[in-house]
Amino acid sequence: MSPTLDQMREAQRALEAPLFSGLPGDIDVSFEFFPPKTEKMAETLWSSVKTLEPLDPRFVSVTYGAGGSTRERTHDAVRRIVAETGIPAAAHLTCVQATREEVDEVARQYWEEGVRHIVALRGDAPDAQAGYAPHPGGYENAADLIAGLTKIADFEISVAAYPEVHPDSPDRQSDLDNLKRKFDAGATRAITQFFFEPECFFDFRDKAAAAGIDGEIVPGIMPVMSFAAVQKMSGLCGTAIPDWMEGLFDGLDERPAARQLVSATIAAEMCRRLYAGGVRQFHFYTLNRAELSYAICHMLGLRPKA
């Protein structure tokens, strides 16, 4: 996909002026949280939701543990967001360890409680070593789940996309074919797994377009809270960590404030480069902490709404 004239001008401005000067804040953002395990974690989650609410996100989503292990906690978190904020809430829903009837019942309950957005995922097996296998009588995969959701209600449906190929996919083309099946089944948008080089997203976006995928693809941004944790997560989902990144976090394990400054700088610069390439929607994996995501949005020109 060739850049437009406006995008080339914007890229030139990004080189000539201070990197974040004059940005109009013409971006849309969304945020992801995970369900809390303790009362203290619940307080942290709620504080983060309220901190980010003034940025007027398109939606916030709440994840679902492997094998549906956090179903009730996910439900409780989504229910509270719907009841006590003005933010559209999206609930993650997977195919793992549940029959079609059980999944359909969860979806119907969400709709009855005012949830209009589902993040539809195949899901991970509770035992990673055993690998994924469809539940007998359950939905086979994410595309199958999406087709089922469209029969229940007029949900907005987000799905996952993998710029560096899903670990279970045999190759890039198979992964793109699967993403296209999800859009063909009724998905509204795709949100990517996190990545650390803007070129990774641009290359994936171009390949998706060449594969006939014309739906919205939103980059997923992971500000680094802990480099060791990111290394572990990257290994599980197939995300490449650039060589330069380890050096930037070296020696910061015992300096959390400095680590946050480095993390915000890296993520903000990547978002600025994505912006220069025409991206106007961003999805932040917050890990239930608001400040890094808030700082990056601020640097991109986004300000609290009245």
CSV table of C-alpha atoms in Angstrom, one decimal:
chain,number,residue,atom,x,y,z
A,1,MET,CA,0.0,0.0,0.0
A,2,SER,CA,1.7,3.2,-1.2
A,3,PRO,CA,1.5,6.2,1.2
A,4,THR,CA,-0.7,9.1,0.2
A,5,LEU,CA,0.6,12.6,-0.4
A,6,ASP,CA,-0.8,13.7,3.0
A,7,GLN,CA,1.0,10.8,4.6
A,8,MET,CA,4.3,11.7,2.9
A,9,ARG,CA,3.9,15.3,4.1
A,10,GLU,CA,3.1,14.2,7.6
A,11,ALA,CA,6.2,11.9,7.5
A,12,GLN,CA,8.3,14.9,6.4
A,13,ARG,CA,6.9,17.0,9.3
A,14,ALA,CA,7.8,14.2,11.7
A,15,LEU,CA,11.4,14.5,10.6
A,16,GLU,CA,11.6,18.3,10.5
A,17,ALA,CA,9.8,19.3,13.6
A,18,PRO,CA,10.1,18.1,17.2
A,19,LEU,CA,8.6,14.6,17.0
A,20,PHE,CA,5.4,15.3,18.8
A,21,SER,CA,4.8,18.9,18.1
A,22,GLY,CA,1.5,20.1,16.8
A,23,LEU,CA,-0.3,16.8,16.7
A,24,PRO,CA,-4.0,17.5,16.6
A,25,GLY,CA,-5.1,14.5,18.7
A,26,ASP,CA,-7.1,13.1,15.8
A,27,ILE,CA,-6.8,9.5,17.0
A,28,ASP,CA,-9.1,6.9,18.4
A,29,VAL,CA,-7.9,4.7,21.2
A,30,SER,CA,-9.1,1.7,23.1
A,31,PHE,CA,-7.7,-0.1,26.1
A,32,GLU,CA,-7.5,-3.7,27.3
A,33,PHE,CA,-7.6,-4.8,30.9
A,34,PHE,CA,-7.6,-8.2,32.6
A,35,PRO,CA,-10.0,-9.3,35.4
A,36,PRO,CA,-8.5,-8.8,38.9
A,37,LYS,CA,-7.8,-11.7,41.2
A,38,THR,CA,-7.9,-9.8,44.5
A,39,GLU,CA,-9.6,-6.9,46.1
A,40,LYS,CA,-6.4,-4.8,45.8
A,41,MET,CA,-6.1,-5.7,42.1
A,42,ALA,CA,-9.7,-4.7,41.6
A,43,GLU,CA,-8.9,-1.3,43.1
A,44,THR,CA,-6.0,-0.9,40.8
A,45,LEU,CA,-8.1,-1.9,37.8
A,46,TRP,CA,-10.9,0.5,38.6
A,47,SER,CA,-8.4,3.4,39.2
A,48,SER,CA,-6.9,2.7,35.8
A,49,VAL,CA,-10.4,2.7,34.1
A,50,LYS,CA,-11.3,6.0,35.7
A,51,THR,CA,-7.9,7.5,34.8
A,52,LEU,CA,-8.4,6.6,31.1
A,53,GLU,CA,-12.1,7.3,30.9
A,54,PRO,CA,-11.6,11.1,30.2
A,55,LEU,CA,-9.7,10.2,27.0
A,56,ASP,CA,-13.0,9.0,25.5
A,57,PRO,CA,-11.9,5.6,24.3
A,58,ARG,CA,-13.9,3.9,21.6
A,59,PHE,CA,-14.2,0.9,24.0
A,60,VAL,CA,-12.3,-0.9,26.7
A,61,SER,CA,-12.1,-4.7,26.7
A,62,VAL,CA,-11.6,-7.3,29.5
A,63,THR,CA,-9.7,-10.5,28.8
A,64,TYR,CA,-10.7,-14.1,29.3
A,65,GLY,CA,-8.3,-16.6,30.9
A,66,ALA,CA,-7.1,-19.7,29.3
A,67,GLY,CA,-9.9,-22.3,29.2
A,68,GLY,CA,-12.4,-19.7,30.3
A,69,SER,CA,-10.8,-19.7,33.8
A,70,THR,CA,-11.7,-16.1,34.5
A,71,ARG,CA,-15.3,-16.2,33.1
A,72,GLU,CA,-17.0,-14.8,36.2
A,73,ARG,CA,-14.4,-12.2,37.0
A,74,THR,CA,-14.4,-11.1,33.4
A,75,HIS,CA,-18.2,-10.8,33.6
A,76,ASP,CA,-18.1,-8.9,36.8
A,77,ALA,CA,-15.5,-6.4,35.5
A,78,VAL,CA,-17.5,-5.8,32.3
A,79,ARG,CA,-20.7,-5.4,34.2
A,80,ARG,CA,-19.2,-2.7,36.4
A,81,ILE,CA,-17.8,-0.8,33.5
A,82,VAL,CA,-21.2,-0.8,31.8
A,83,ALA,CA,-23.0,0.2,34.9
A,84,GLU,CA,-20.6,2.9,36.3
A,85,THR,CA,-18.9,4.6,33.3
A,86,GLY,CA,-19.8,6.0,29.9
A,87,ILE,CA,-17.3,3.7,28.2
A,88,PRO,CA,-18.5,1.0,25.8
A,89,ALA,CA,-17.3,-2.3,27.2
A,90,ALA,CA,-16.2,-5.3,25.2
A,91,ALA,CA,-16.0,-8.7,26.7
A,92,HIS,CA,-13.6,-11.3,25.5
A,93,LEU,CA,-15.2,-14.7,24.7
A,94,THR,CA,-13.5,-17.9,23.6
A,95,CYS,CA,-14.3,-21.3,22.3
A,96,VAL,CA,-12.3,-23.3,24.8
A,97,GLN,CA,-13.8,-25.9,27.2
A,98,ALA,CA,-17.4,-25.0,26.5
A,99,THR,CA,-20.3,-26.2,24.3
A,100,ARG,CA,-22.0,-24.0,21.8
A,101,GLU,CA,-24.9,-23.7,24.1
A,102,GLU,CA,-22.8,-22.6,27.0
A,103,VAL,CA,-21.0,-20.0,24.9
A,104,ASP,CA,-24.3,-18.8,23.4
A,105,GLU,CA,-25.8,-18.4,26.9
A,106,VAL,CA,-22.9,-16.2,28.0
A,107,ALA,CA,-23.3,-14.0,24.9
A,108,ARG,CA,-27.0,-13.7,25.5
A,109,GLN,CA,-26.4,-12.7,29.1
A,110,TYR,CA,-24.0,-10.0,27.9
A,111,TRP,CA,-26.5,-8.6,25.5
A,112,GLU,CA,-29.2,-8.5,28.1
A,113,GLU,CA,-26.8,-6.6,30.4
A,114,GLY,CA,-26.1,-3.9,27.8
A,115,VAL,CA,-22.8,-5.3,26.4
A,116,ARG,CA,-22.8,-4.7,22.6
A,117,HIS,CA,-19.2,-5.6,21.8
A,118,ILE,CA,-17.5,-9.0,21.9
A,119,VAL,CA,-13.8,-9.8,21.3
A,120,ALA,CA,-14.2,-13.2,19.7
A,121,LEU,CA,-11.2,-15.5,20.1
A,122,ARG,CA,-10.4,-19.1,19.6
A,123,GLY,CA,-8.6,-19.1,22.9
A,124,ASP,CA,-5.7,-20.9,24.4
A,125,ALA,CA,-5.7,-24.4,25.8
A,126,PRO,CA,-5.4,-24.6,29.6
A,127,ASP,CA,-2.5,-27.0,29.1
A,128,ALA,CA,-0.2,-25.3,26.6
A,129,GLN,CA,1.8,-28.5,26.1
A,130,ALA,CA,-1.2,-30.4,24.9
A,131,GLY,CA,-2.2,-27.8,22.3
A,132,TYR,CA,-5.6,-26.6,21.2
A,133,ALA,CA,-8.4,-29.0,20.4
A,134,PRO,CA,-12.1,-28.0,19.8
A,135,HIS,CA,-14.5,-28.9,22.6
A,136,PRO,CA,-16.9,-31.7,21.6
A,137,GLY,CA,-20.1,-29.9,20.7
A,138,GLY,CA,-18.3,-26.5,20.9
A,139,TYR,CA,-17.3,-23.9,18.4
A,140,GLU,CA,-14.4,-25.1,16.3
A,141,ASN,CA,-12.5,-21.8,16.0
A,142,ALA,CA,-12.9,-18.0,16.1
A,143,ALA,CA,-14.6,-17.8,12.6
A,144,ASP,CA,-17.1,-20.4,13.8
A,145,LEU,CA,-17.7,-18.5,17.0
A,146,ILE,CA,-18.3,-15.2,15.1
A,147,ALA,CA,-20.8,-16.9,12.8
A,148,GLY,CA,-22.6,-18.1,15.9
A,149,LEU,CA,-22.6,-14.6,17.6
A,150,THR,CA,-24.1,-13.0,14.6
A,151,LYS,CA,-27.1,-15.3,15.0
A,152,ILE,CA,-27.6,-14.3,18.6
A,153,ALA,CA,-27.6,-10.5,18.3
A,154,ASP,CA,-26.1,-7.6,16.4
A,155,PHE,CA,-22.8,-7.5,18.2
A,156,GLU,CA,-19.8,-5.4,17.3
A,157,ILE,CA,-17.1,-8.1,17.0
A,158,SER,CA,-13.4,-7.6,17.3
A,159,VAL,CA,-10.9,-10.4,16.5
A,160,ALA,CA,-7.2,-11.0,16.8
A,161,ALA,CA,-4.6,-10.6,14.1
A,162,TYR,CA,-0.9,-11.6,14.2
A,163,PRO,CA,1.6,-9.5,12.3
A,164,GLU,CA,4.3,-12.1,12.9
A,165,VAL,CA,2.0,-15.1,12.3
A,166,HIS,CA,0.1,-17.0,15.0
A,167,PRO,CA,2.3,-19.7,16.6
A,168,ASP,CA,-0.2,-22.4,15.5
A,169,SER,CA,-0.3,-21.3,11.9
A,170,PRO,CA,1.9,-23.2,9.4
A,171,ASP,CA,2.8,-20.1,7.4
A,172,ARG,CA,1.9,-16.5,6.7
A,173,GLN,CA,-0.7,-17.3,4.0
A,174,SER,CA,-2.6,-19.7,6.2
A,175,ASP,CA,-2.7,-17.1,8.9
A,176,LEU,CA,-4.0,-14.4,6.5
A,177,ASP,CA,-6.6,-16.9,5.1
A,178,ASN,CA,-7.8,-17.5,8.7
A,179,LEU,CA,-8.1,-13.7,9.3
A,180,LYS,CA,-10.1,-13.3,6.1
A,181,ARG,CA,-12.5,-16.1,7.2
A,182,LYS,CA,-13.1,-14.1,10.5
A,183,PHE,CA,-14.0,-11.0,8.6
A,184,ASP,CA,-16.1,-12.9,6.1
A,185,ALA,CA,-18.0,-14.4,9.1
A,186,GLY,CA,-18.9,-11.0,10.4
A,187,ALA,CA,-16.0,-9.4,12.3
A,188,THR,CA,-16.0,-5.6,12.6
A,189,ARG,CA,-12.3,-5.1,13.1
A,190,ALA,CA,-9.0,-6.9,13.9
A,191,ILE,CA,-6.7,-5.9,16.7
A,192,THR,CA,-3.1,-7.1,16.3
A,193,GLN,CA,-0.9,-8.9,18.8
A,194,PHE,CA,1.7,-6.5,20.1
A,195,PHE,CA,4.9,-5.8,18.2
A,196,PHE,CA,7.9,-3.5,18.5
A,197,GLU,CA,8.8,-2.3,15.0
A,198,PRO,CA,6.3,-0.1,13.0
A,199,GLU,CA,7.5,-1.7,9.8
A,200,CYS,CA,6.1,-5.0,11.1
A,201,PHE,CA,2.6,-3.5,11.2
A,202,PHE,CA,2.9,-1.8,7.8
A,203,ASP,CA,4.1,-5.0,6.2
A,204,PHE,CA,1.3,-6.9,7.7
A,205,ARG,CA,-1.3,-4.3,6.7
A,206,ASP,CA,-0.1,-4.4,3.1
A,207,LYS,CA,-0.1,-8.3,3.0
A,208,ALA,CA,-3.6,-8.3,4.5
A,209,ALA,CA,-4.8,-5.9,1.8
A,210,ALA,CA,-3.2,-8.0,-0.9
A,211,ALA,CA,-5.1,-11.0,0.5
A,212,GLY,CA,-8.4,-9.3,0.0
A,213,ILE,CA,-8.9,-8.1,3.6
A,214,ASP,CA,-10.4,-4.7,3.6
A,215,GLY,CA,-11.6,-4.5,7.2
A,216,GLU,CA,-10.2,-2.3,9.9
A,217,ILE,CA,-6.9,-3.5,11.4
A,218,VAL,CA,-5.8,-1.8,14.6
A,219,PRO,CA,-2.3,-2.0,16.0
A,220,GLY,CA,-2.0,-3.4,19.5
A,221,ILE,CA,0.5,-1.5,21.6
A,222,MET,CA,2.2,-3.0,24.6
A,223,PRO,CA,4.1,-0.5,26.8
A,224,VAL,CA,6.8,-2.5,28.6
A,225,MET,CA,6.2,-2.8,32.3
A,226,SER,CA,8.8,-5.5,32.8
A,227,PHE,CA,11.3,-6.6,30.2
A,228,ALA,CA,11.4,-10.1,31.6
A,229,ALA,CA,7.6,-10.4,31.4
A,230,VAL,CA,7.6,-9.1,27.8
A,231,GLN,CA,10.3,-11.7,26.9
A,232,LYS,CA,8.1,-14.4,28.3
A,233,MET,CA,4.9,-13.2,26.6
A,234,SER,CA,6.8,-12.7,23.3
A,235,GLY,CA,8.0,-16.3,23.4
A,236,LEU,CA,4.4,-17.5,23.8
A,237,CYS,CA,2.9,-15.5,21.0
A,238,GLY,CA,5.7,-15.3,18.5
A,239,THR,CA,6.6,-11.7,18.8
A,240,ALA,CA,10.2,-10.7,17.9
A,241,ILE,CA,12.1,-8.5,20.3
A,242,PRO,CA,14.6,-6.2,18.5
A,243,ASP,CA,18.2,-6.5,19.6
A,244,TRP,CA,18.4,-2.9,20.6
A,245,MET,CA,15.5,-3.2,23.0
A,246,GLU,CA,17.3,-5.4,25.6
A,247,GLY,CA,20.1,-2.9,25.9
A,248,LEU,CA,17.7,0.0,26.6
A,249,PHE,CA,16.2,-1.9,29.6
A,250,ASP,CA,19.5,-3.3,30.8
A,251,GLY,CA,20.1,-2.3,34.5
A,252,LEU,CA,16.6,-0.9,35.1
A,253,ASP,CA,15.1,-3.9,37.0
A,254,GLU,CA,15.5,-2.0,40.3
A,255,ARG,CA,14.6,1.4,38.9
A,256,PRO,CA,10.9,1.3,38.1
A,257,ALA,CA,10.5,5.0,37.5
A,258,ALA,CA,13.4,5.1,35.0
A,259,ARG,CA,12.1,2.0,33.4
A,260,GLN,CA,8.7,3.6,32.9
A,261,LEU,CA,10.3,6.7,31.3
A,262,VAL,CA,12.2,4.4,28.8
A,263,SER,CA,9.1,2.3,28.1
A,264,ALA,CA,7.0,5.4,27.4
A,265,THR,CA,9.6,6.8,25.1
A,266,ILE,CA,10.0,3.6,23.1
A,267,ALA,CA,6.2,3.1,22.7
A,268,ALA,CA,5.4,6.7,22.0
A,269,GLU,CA,8.1,6.9,19.3
A,270,MET,CA,6.7,3.8,17.7
A,271,CYS,CA,3.1,5.2,17.8
A,272,ARG,CA,4.4,8.4,16.3
A,273,ARG,CA,5.9,6.5,13.4
A,274,LEU,CA,2.7,4.5,13.0
A,275,TYR,CA,0.8,7.9,13.0
A,276,ALA,CA,3.1,9.2,10.3
A,277,GLY,CA,2.2,6.1,8.2
A,278,GLY,CA,-1.5,6.9,8.4
A,279,VAL,CA,-2.6,5.0,11.5
A,280,ARG,CA,-5.3,6.8,13.5
A,281,GLN,CA,-6.6,3.9,15.7
A,282,PHE,CA,-4.5,2.5,18.6
A,283,HIS,CA,-5.3,-0.3,21.1
A,284,PHE,CA,-3.3,-0.4,24.3
A,285,TYR,CA,-2.6,-3.5,26.4
A,286,THR,CA,-2.5,-1.7,29.7
A,287,LEU,CA,-1.8,-4.6,32.0
A,288,ASN,CA,-4.2,-2.8,34.3
A,289,ARG,CA,-1.9,0.2,34.7
A,290,ALA,CA,-3.0,3.5,33.2
A,291,GLU,CA,-0.1,5.9,33.4
A,292,LEU,CA,2.0,4.6,30.5
A,293,SER,CA,-0.9,4.5,28.1
A,294,TYR,CA,-2.1,7.9,29.3
A,295,ALA,CA,1.3,9.4,28.7
A,296,ILE,CA,1.6,8.0,25.2
A,297,CYS,CA,-1.9,9.2,24.3
A,298,HIS,CA,-1.0,12.7,25.6
A,299,MET,CA,2.1,12.8,23.5
A,300,LEU,CA,0.0,11.9,20.5
A,301,GLY,CA,-2.1,15.0,21.1
A,302,LEU,CA,-5.1,13.3,22.8
A,303,ARG,CA,-6.5,15.3,25.7
A,304,PRO,CA,-9.3,14.7,28.2
A,305,LYS,CA,-12.8,15.4,26.9
A,306,ALA,CA,-15.1,17.7,28.9
